[in-house]
Amino acid sequence: MVVAGVDVTQKSTESCLLPIGVFDSGIGGLTVLKALMERLPQERFLYLGDTARLPYGSKSARSVTRYALQTTALLRQRGVKLLVIACNTATAVSLDALQGAYPDLPVVGVIRPGALAACQASASGKIGVIGTESTIAGGSYEREILNMRPEAQVFGRSCPLFVPLAEEGWCTGQIARLVAEQYVGTLYAETGIDTLVLGCTHFPVLHQAIQHAVGPEVRLVDSARTTADFVHDMLVRQDICAAPRSQGRQVSFLATDGGERFARVGSLFMDQPLRTEDVELVDL
Ligand code: DGL
């Protein structure tokens, strides 16, 4: 199969040089991209935020799967050698559909890595999971955690308002704290969890407010670092690791709307300045 002029079925040097595609509904997936860039400094990345259709978390599985297939089609057309679904909601509902539609494209989701991080962090096996409505209602974190630790107890809670707060860049301060208090302020007292999975890629930027609300006894984990480990292992298994980069940009950004906002708030997520002109607007 030829993608962007490169035969990706051959493990050629050229196909190893293709970027890794990463997508999310918005800028939340940048928390995963950052971990990927740190873990895999020799790789190049193409990030797509489907900002025109955010949030995914309150939409039906059918719609989110349609969006995920469209974002993947565009990334594939641009030429990516591996796909990271940097969105828990899309991973939960469309990982199987994407793997079925692109059997020759290695696809990594964030839920199994997030579940692994939680199982490794928890001593008691009492694990809380917060995410979008769709992720929590679908129960995929609970299934993955129980697969790894059958004796675990999993307590899910949906926190949909965290997504617009993060997209607005209101990550700290009184409003973030009040919302966090409302969602998770009683979680520890009610369940005795020792670990809380931030099961939405937008949530790590609200880490401070969530930690304050849930209390110091609870350890917060997310899927970013373990996802980067999964991607590393997949690249090695597939024999598609890039050679050390000598020059060129490590990452390019695409968004379906709001390039200025993407750059402004994305700078907070990435801890490095992004410029509006660095974000290419695309239609899906
Ligand atoms: N960042 C996404 C996730 O990890 C979803 C946010 C949304 O669009 O609702 O679930």
Tab-separated table of C-alpha atoms and ligand atoms in Angstrom:
chain	number	residue	atom	x	y	z
A	1	MET	CA	0.000	0.000	0.000
A	2	VAL	CA	1.369	3.394	-0.999
A	3	VAL	CA	0.816	6.361	1.340
A	4	ALA	CA	2.182	9.822	0.553
A	5	GLY	CA	4.429	8.230	-2.064
A	6	VAL	CA	5.848	5.657	0.364
A	7	ASP	CA	5.140	1.907	0.280
A	8	VAL	CA	4.250	1.411	3.952
A	9	THR	CA	3.983	-2.351	3.635
A	10	GLN	CA	7.751	-2.475	3.088
A	11	LYS	CA	9.798	-1.815	6.223
A	12	SER	CA	11.900	0.590	4.217
A	13	THR	CA	14.068	3.347	5.622
A	14	GLU	CA	11.581	5.750	4.051
A	15	SER	CA	8.592	4.333	5.912
A	16	CYS	CA	10.564	4.509	9.201
A	17	LEU	CA	10.981	8.230	8.559
A	18	LEU	CA	7.217	8.839	8.419
A	19	PRO	CA	5.763	10.642	11.439
A	20	ILE	CA	3.600	9.127	14.157
A	21	GLY	CA	-0.012	10.363	13.910
A	22	VAL	CA	-1.663	11.485	17.152
A	23	PHE	CA	-5.246	12.676	17.509
A	24	ASP	CA	-7.725	13.925	20.081
A	25	SER	CA	-10.975	15.880	20.053
A	26	GLY	CA	-8.982	18.983	20.961
A	27	ILE	CA	-5.841	19.955	22.810
A	28	GLY	CA	-6.115	17.313	25.567
A	29	GLY	CA	-4.051	14.873	23.548
A	30	LEU	CA	-1.132	17.297	23.766
A	31	THR	CA	-0.540	15.901	27.272
A	32	VAL	CA	0.155	12.556	25.579
A	33	LEU	CA	2.110	14.144	22.717
A	34	LYS	CA	4.440	15.778	25.238
A	35	ALA	CA	5.240	12.426	26.847
A	36	LEU	CA	5.732	10.862	23.395
A	37	MET	CA	8.169	13.609	22.360
A	38	GLU	CA	10.174	13.153	25.558
A	39	ARG	CA	10.260	9.356	25.323
A	40	LEU	CA	10.909	9.213	21.558
A	41	PRO	CA	13.060	12.257	20.710
A	42	GLN	CA	14.180	10.784	17.385
A	43	GLU	CA	10.594	10.462	16.065
A	44	ARG	CA	8.489	13.036	14.217
A	45	PHE	CA	4.798	13.595	15.039
A	46	LEU	CA	1.709	14.856	13.251
A	47	TYR	CA	-0.962	15.976	15.750
A	48	LEU	CA	-4.596	16.539	14.817
A	49	GLY	CA	-7.071	18.190	17.209
A	50	ASP	CA	-10.680	17.859	16.022
A	51	THR	CA	-11.540	21.149	17.730
A	52	ALA	CA	-14.568	21.832	15.495
A	53	ARG	CA	-16.400	18.838	16.956
A	54	LEU	CA	-15.214	18.846	20.569
A	55	PRO	CA	-16.415	17.536	22.984
A	56	TYR	CA	-16.433	13.877	22.012
A	57	GLY	CA	-17.300	12.776	25.548
A	58	SER	CA	-21.008	13.588	25.404
A	59	LYS	CA	-21.559	12.250	21.867
A	60	SER	CA	-22.775	8.807	20.826
A	61	ALA	CA	-20.325	5.983	20.085
A	62	ARG	CA	-21.557	6.045	16.487
A	63	SER	CA	-20.653	9.728	15.993
A	64	VAL	CA	-17.274	9.458	17.747
A	65	THR	CA	-16.361	6.408	15.660
A	66	ARG	CA	-17.279	8.297	12.485
A	67	TYR	CA	-15.076	11.231	13.594
A	68	ALA	CA	-12.213	8.891	14.513
A	69	LEU	CA	-12.370	7.183	11.103
A	70	GLN	CA	-12.294	10.591	9.389
A	71	THR	CA	-9.339	11.898	11.422
A	72	THR	CA	-7.451	8.663	10.799
A	73	ALA	CA	-8.174	8.822	7.065
A	74	LEU	CA	-6.648	12.301	6.915
A	75	LEU	CA	-3.587	11.351	8.971
A	76	ARG	CA	-3.100	8.232	6.875
A	77	GLN	CA	-3.364	10.273	3.694
A	78	ARG	CA	-0.678	12.635	5.016
A	79	GLY	CA	1.508	9.596	5.688
A	80	VAL	CA	1.852	8.269	9.240
A	81	LYS	CA	3.478	4.982	10.192
A	82	LEU	CA	1.649	4.467	13.501
A	83	LEU	CA	-1.445	6.016	15.089
A	84	VAL	CA	-1.910	7.065	18.714
A	85	ILE	CA	-5.506	7.690	19.782
A	86	ALA	CA	-4.674	10.328	22.416
A	87	CYS	CA	-8.291	10.411	23.550
A	88	ASN	CA	-9.864	8.031	26.046
A	89	THR	CA	-13.352	8.536	24.647
A	90	ALA	CA	-12.298	7.652	21.097
A	91	THR	CA	-10.141	4.763	22.330
A	92	ALA	CA	-13.080	3.331	24.270
A	93	VAL	CA	-15.524	3.390	21.379
A	94	SER	CA	-13.466	3.212	18.197
A	95	LEU	CA	-10.169	1.344	18.735
A	96	ASP	CA	-11.601	-1.865	17.210
A	97	ALA	CA	-13.153	-0.003	14.256
A	98	LEU	CA	-9.843	1.740	13.476
A	99	GLN	CA	-7.851	-1.481	13.720
A	100	GLY	CA	-10.417	-3.161	11.433
A	101	ALA	CA	-10.376	-0.322	8.891
A	102	TYR	CA	-6.547	-0.058	8.787
A	103	PRO	CA	-5.132	-3.547	9.356
A	104	ASP	CA	-1.653	-2.460	8.194
A	105	LEU	CA	-1.492	0.579	10.523
A	106	PRO	CA	-0.317	-0.073	14.096
A	107	VAL	CA	-2.777	1.677	16.444
A	108	VAL	CA	-2.185	2.435	20.151
A	109	GLY	CA	-4.987	3.663	22.426
A	110	VAL	CA	-4.638	5.224	25.877
A	111	ILE	CA	-6.931	3.085	28.026
A	112	ARG	CA	-4.824	-0.048	28.448
A	113	PRO	CA	-1.712	2.042	29.270
A	114	GLY	CA	-3.758	4.126	31.750
A	115	ALA	CA	-5.148	0.992	33.394
A	116	LEU	CA	-1.613	-0.415	33.667
A	117	ALA	CA	-0.360	2.807	35.296
A	118	ALA	CA	-3.199	2.583	37.841
A	119	CYS	CA	-2.590	-1.081	38.639
A	120	GLN	CA	1.117	-0.395	39.149
A	121	ALA	CA	0.438	2.613	41.398
A	122	SER	CA	-2.276	1.173	43.630
A	123	ALA	CA	-1.362	-0.730	46.780
A	124	SER	CA	-4.906	-1.462	47.973
A	125	GLY	CA	-6.489	-2.180	44.566
A	126	LYS	CA	-9.171	0.432	45.263
A	127	ILE	CA	-8.955	2.559	42.161
A	128	GLY	CA	-11.009	5.572	41.091
A	129	VAL	CA	-11.427	6.539	37.444
A	130	ILE	CA	-12.594	9.930	36.222
A	131	GLY	CA	-13.351	10.636	32.587
A	132	THR	CA	-15.971	11.832	30.159
A	133	GLU	CA	-19.558	10.582	30.364
A	134	SER	CA	-18.980	8.198	27.483
A	135	THR	CA	-15.739	6.709	28.878
A	136	ILE	CA	-17.221	6.115	32.324
A	137	ALA	CA	-20.549	4.779	31.032
A	138	GLY	CA	-18.746	2.347	28.689
A	139	GLY	CA	-16.764	0.805	31.578
A	140	SER	CA	-13.644	0.081	29.524
A	141	TYR	CA	-11.230	1.199	32.281
A	142	GLU	CA	-12.940	-1.103	34.734
A	143	ARG	CA	-12.650	-4.047	32.313
A	144	GLU	CA	-8.956	-3.387	31.625
A	145	ILE	CA	-8.115	-2.926	35.312
A	146	LEU	CA	-9.985	-6.107	36.316
A	147	ASN	CA	-8.173	-8.013	33.564
A	148	MET	CA	-4.853	-7.000	35.104
A	149	ARG	CA	-5.935	-7.164	38.757
A	150	PRO	CA	-9.074	-9.278	39.194
A	151	GLU	CA	-9.264	-8.442	42.924
A	152	ALA	CA	-9.385	-4.666	42.276
A	153	GLN	CA	-12.375	-2.469	43.044
A	154	VAL	CA	-13.023	0.290	40.529
A	155	PHE	CA	-15.077	3.420	41.166
A	156	GLY	CA	-15.926	5.554	38.138
A	157	ARG	CA	-17.128	9.135	38.056
A	158	SER	CA	-17.759	11.298	35.002
A	159	CYS	CA	-16.459	14.874	35.097
A	160	PRO	CA	-17.511	16.421	31.766
A	161	LEU	CA	-17.024	20.074	32.782
A	162	PHE	CA	-13.278	19.535	33.162
A	163	VAL	CA	-13.001	19.391	29.350
A	164	PRO	CA	-14.244	22.942	28.564
A	165	LEU	CA	-12.302	24.271	31.567
A	166	ALA	CA	-9.098	22.783	30.177
A	167	GLU	CA	-9.857	23.985	26.633
A	168	GLU	CA	-10.371	27.487	28.068
A	169	GLY	CA	-7.030	27.281	29.853
A	170	TRP	CA	-8.721	27.659	33.276
A	171	CYS	CA	-6.582	24.974	34.827
A	172	THR	CA	-5.935	26.497	38.246
A	173	GLY	CA	-7.758	29.050	40.394
A	174	GLN	CA	-11.056	29.212	42.172
A	175	ILE	CA	-13.375	27.958	39.446
A	176	ALA	CA	-11.263	24.888	38.657
A	177	ARG	CA	-11.091	24.128	42.390
A	178	LEU	CA	-14.855	24.480	42.910
A	179	VAL	CA	-15.668	22.226	39.972
A	180	ALA	CA	-13.117	19.640	41.149
A	181	GLU	CA	-14.527	19.804	44.670
A	182	GLN	CA	-18.034	19.199	43.349
A	183	TYR	CA	-16.965	16.194	41.252
A	184	VAL	CA	-14.418	14.403	43.435
A	185	GLY	CA	-14.463	16.116	46.849
A	186	THR	CA	-16.241	13.168	48.501
A	187	LEU	CA	-14.665	10.361	46.471
A	188	TYR	CA	-11.984	9.365	48.984
A	189	ALA	CA	-14.362	9.434	51.962
A	190	GLU	CA	-16.940	7.363	50.091
A	191	THR	CA	-14.672	4.733	48.553
A	192	GLY	CA	-11.244	4.731	50.259
A	193	ILE	CA	-9.428	4.716	46.897
A	194	ASP	CA	-5.631	5.101	47.002
A	195	THR	CA	-5.262	5.853	43.275
A	196	LEU	CA	-7.238	7.993	40.855
A	197	VAL	CA	-6.841	7.592	37.092
A	198	LEU	CA	-7.227	10.781	35.087
A	199	GLY	CA	-9.074	8.909	32.342
A	200	CYS	CA	-9.358	11.828	29.947
A	201	THR	CA	-6.346	13.388	28.284
A	202	HIS	CA	-7.622	16.877	29.120
A	203	PHE	CA	-7.462	16.233	32.870
A	204	PRO	CA	-3.701	16.226	33.649
A	205	VAL	CA	-3.586	20.028	33.280
A	206	LEU	CA	-6.148	20.235	36.136
A	207	HIS	CA	-3.913	18.048	38.290
A	208	GLN	CA	-3.516	20.643	41.078
A	209	ALA	CA	-7.227	21.334	41.464
A	210	ILE	CA	-8.096	17.617	41.364
A	211	GLN	CA	-5.376	16.712	43.902
A	212	HIS	CA	-6.567	19.476	46.206
A	213	ALA	CA	-10.163	18.219	46.020
A	214	VAL	CA	-9.437	14.525	46.421
A	215	GLY	CA	-6.856	14.959	49.170
A	216	PRO	CA	-3.209	14.019	49.646
A	217	GLU	CA	-3.881	10.312	50.392
A	218	VAL	CA	-4.828	9.645	46.770
A	219	ARG	CA	-2.210	9.221	44.049
A	220	LEU	CA	-3.140	10.668	40.656
A	221	VAL	CA	-2.032	8.792	37.533
A	222	ASP	CA	-2.629	9.295	33.837
A	223	SER	CA	-1.881	7.360	30.685
A	224	ALA	CA	0.679	9.681	29.027
A	225	ARG	CA	3.951	8.076	30.124
A	226	THR	CA	2.762	4.464	29.863
A	227	THR	CA	1.274	5.194	26.419
A	228	ALA	CA	4.702	6.453	25.319
A	229	ASP	CA	6.183	3.145	26.569
A	230	PHE	CA	3.560	1.164	24.614
A	231	VAL	CA	4.364	3.185	21.462
A	232	HIS	CA	8.095	2.602	21.942
A	233	ASP	CA	7.521	-1.165	22.236
A	234	MET	CA	5.227	-1.194	19.195
A	235	LEU	CA	7.818	0.672	17.071
A	236	VAL	CA	10.473	-1.835	18.078
A	237	ARG	CA	8.190	-4.844	17.450
A	238	GLN	CA	7.192	-3.534	14.021
A	239	ASP	CA	10.788	-2.554	13.243
A	240	ILE	CA	9.775	0.990	12.252
A	241	CYS	CA	11.876	3.115	14.657
A	242	ALA	CA	13.290	6.286	13.102
A	243	ALA	CA	17.008	6.862	13.060
A	244	PRO	CA	18.161	9.874	15.127
A	245	ARG	CA	16.790	13.083	13.573
A	246	SER	CA	19.464	15.325	12.185
A	247	GLN	CA	17.231	18.276	11.346
A	248	GLY	CA	13.648	19.413	10.833
A	249	ARG	CA	10.696	20.057	13.119
A	250	GLN	CA	9.727	17.316	15.561
A	251	VAL	CA	6.003	18.051	15.396
A	252	SER	CA	3.387	19.569	13.072
A	253	PHE	CA	-0.083	20.591	14.228
A	254	LEU	CA	-3.446	20.304	12.475
A	255	ALA	CA	-6.810	21.454	13.848
A	256	THR	CA	-10.329	21.519	12.453
A	257	ASP	CA	-11.133	24.966	13.921
A	258	GLY	CA	-9.777	27.799	16.064
A	259	GLY	CA	-6.063	27.880	15.266
A	260	GLU	CA	-5.432	30.882	17.502
A	261	ARG	CA	-7.073	29.246	20.542
A	262	PHE	CA	-5.314	25.958	19.798
A	263	ALA	CA	-1.948	27.723	19.814
A	264	ARG	CA	-2.688	29.888	22.865
A	265	VAL	CA	-4.056	27.163	25.141
A	266	GLY	CA	-1.885	24.458	23.589
A	267	SER	CA	1.157	26.411	24.795
A	268	LEU	CA	-0.014	25.799	28.382
A	269	PHE	CA	-0.448	22.082	27.731
A	270	MET	CA	2.953	21.735	26.043
A	271	ASP	CA	4.894	24.088	28.345
A	272	GLN	CA	6.334	25.679	25.236
A	273	PRO	CA	5.111	28.488	22.988
A	274	LEU	CA	3.029	27.565	19.931
A	275	ARG	CA	2.219	30.164	17.276
A	276	THR	CA	-1.094	30.425	15.397
A	277	GLU	CA	0.800	30.080	12.128
A	278	ASP	CA	2.163	26.719	13.342
A	279	VAL	CA	-1.391	25.307	13.325
A	280	GLU	CA	-2.761	24.252	9.940
A	281	LEU	CA	-6.562	24.267	9.674
A	282	VAL	CA	-8.038	21.221	7.911
A	283	ASP	CA	-11.506	19.998	6.919
A	284	LEU	CA	-12.442	16.386	7.514
B	1	DGL	N1	-9.649	14.228	25.625
B	1	DGL	C1	-10.711	13.321	25.413
B	1	DGL	C2	-10.579	12.081	26.274
B	1	DGL	O1	-9.475	11.707	26.622
B	1	DGL	C3	-12.125	13.762	25.329
B	1	DGL	C4	-12.584	15.109	25.663
B	1	DGL	C5	-13.897	15.383	24.969
B	1	DGL	O2	-13.833	15.738	23.804
B	1	DGL	O3	-14.964	15.189	25.596
B	1	DGL	O4	-11.552	11.436	26.589
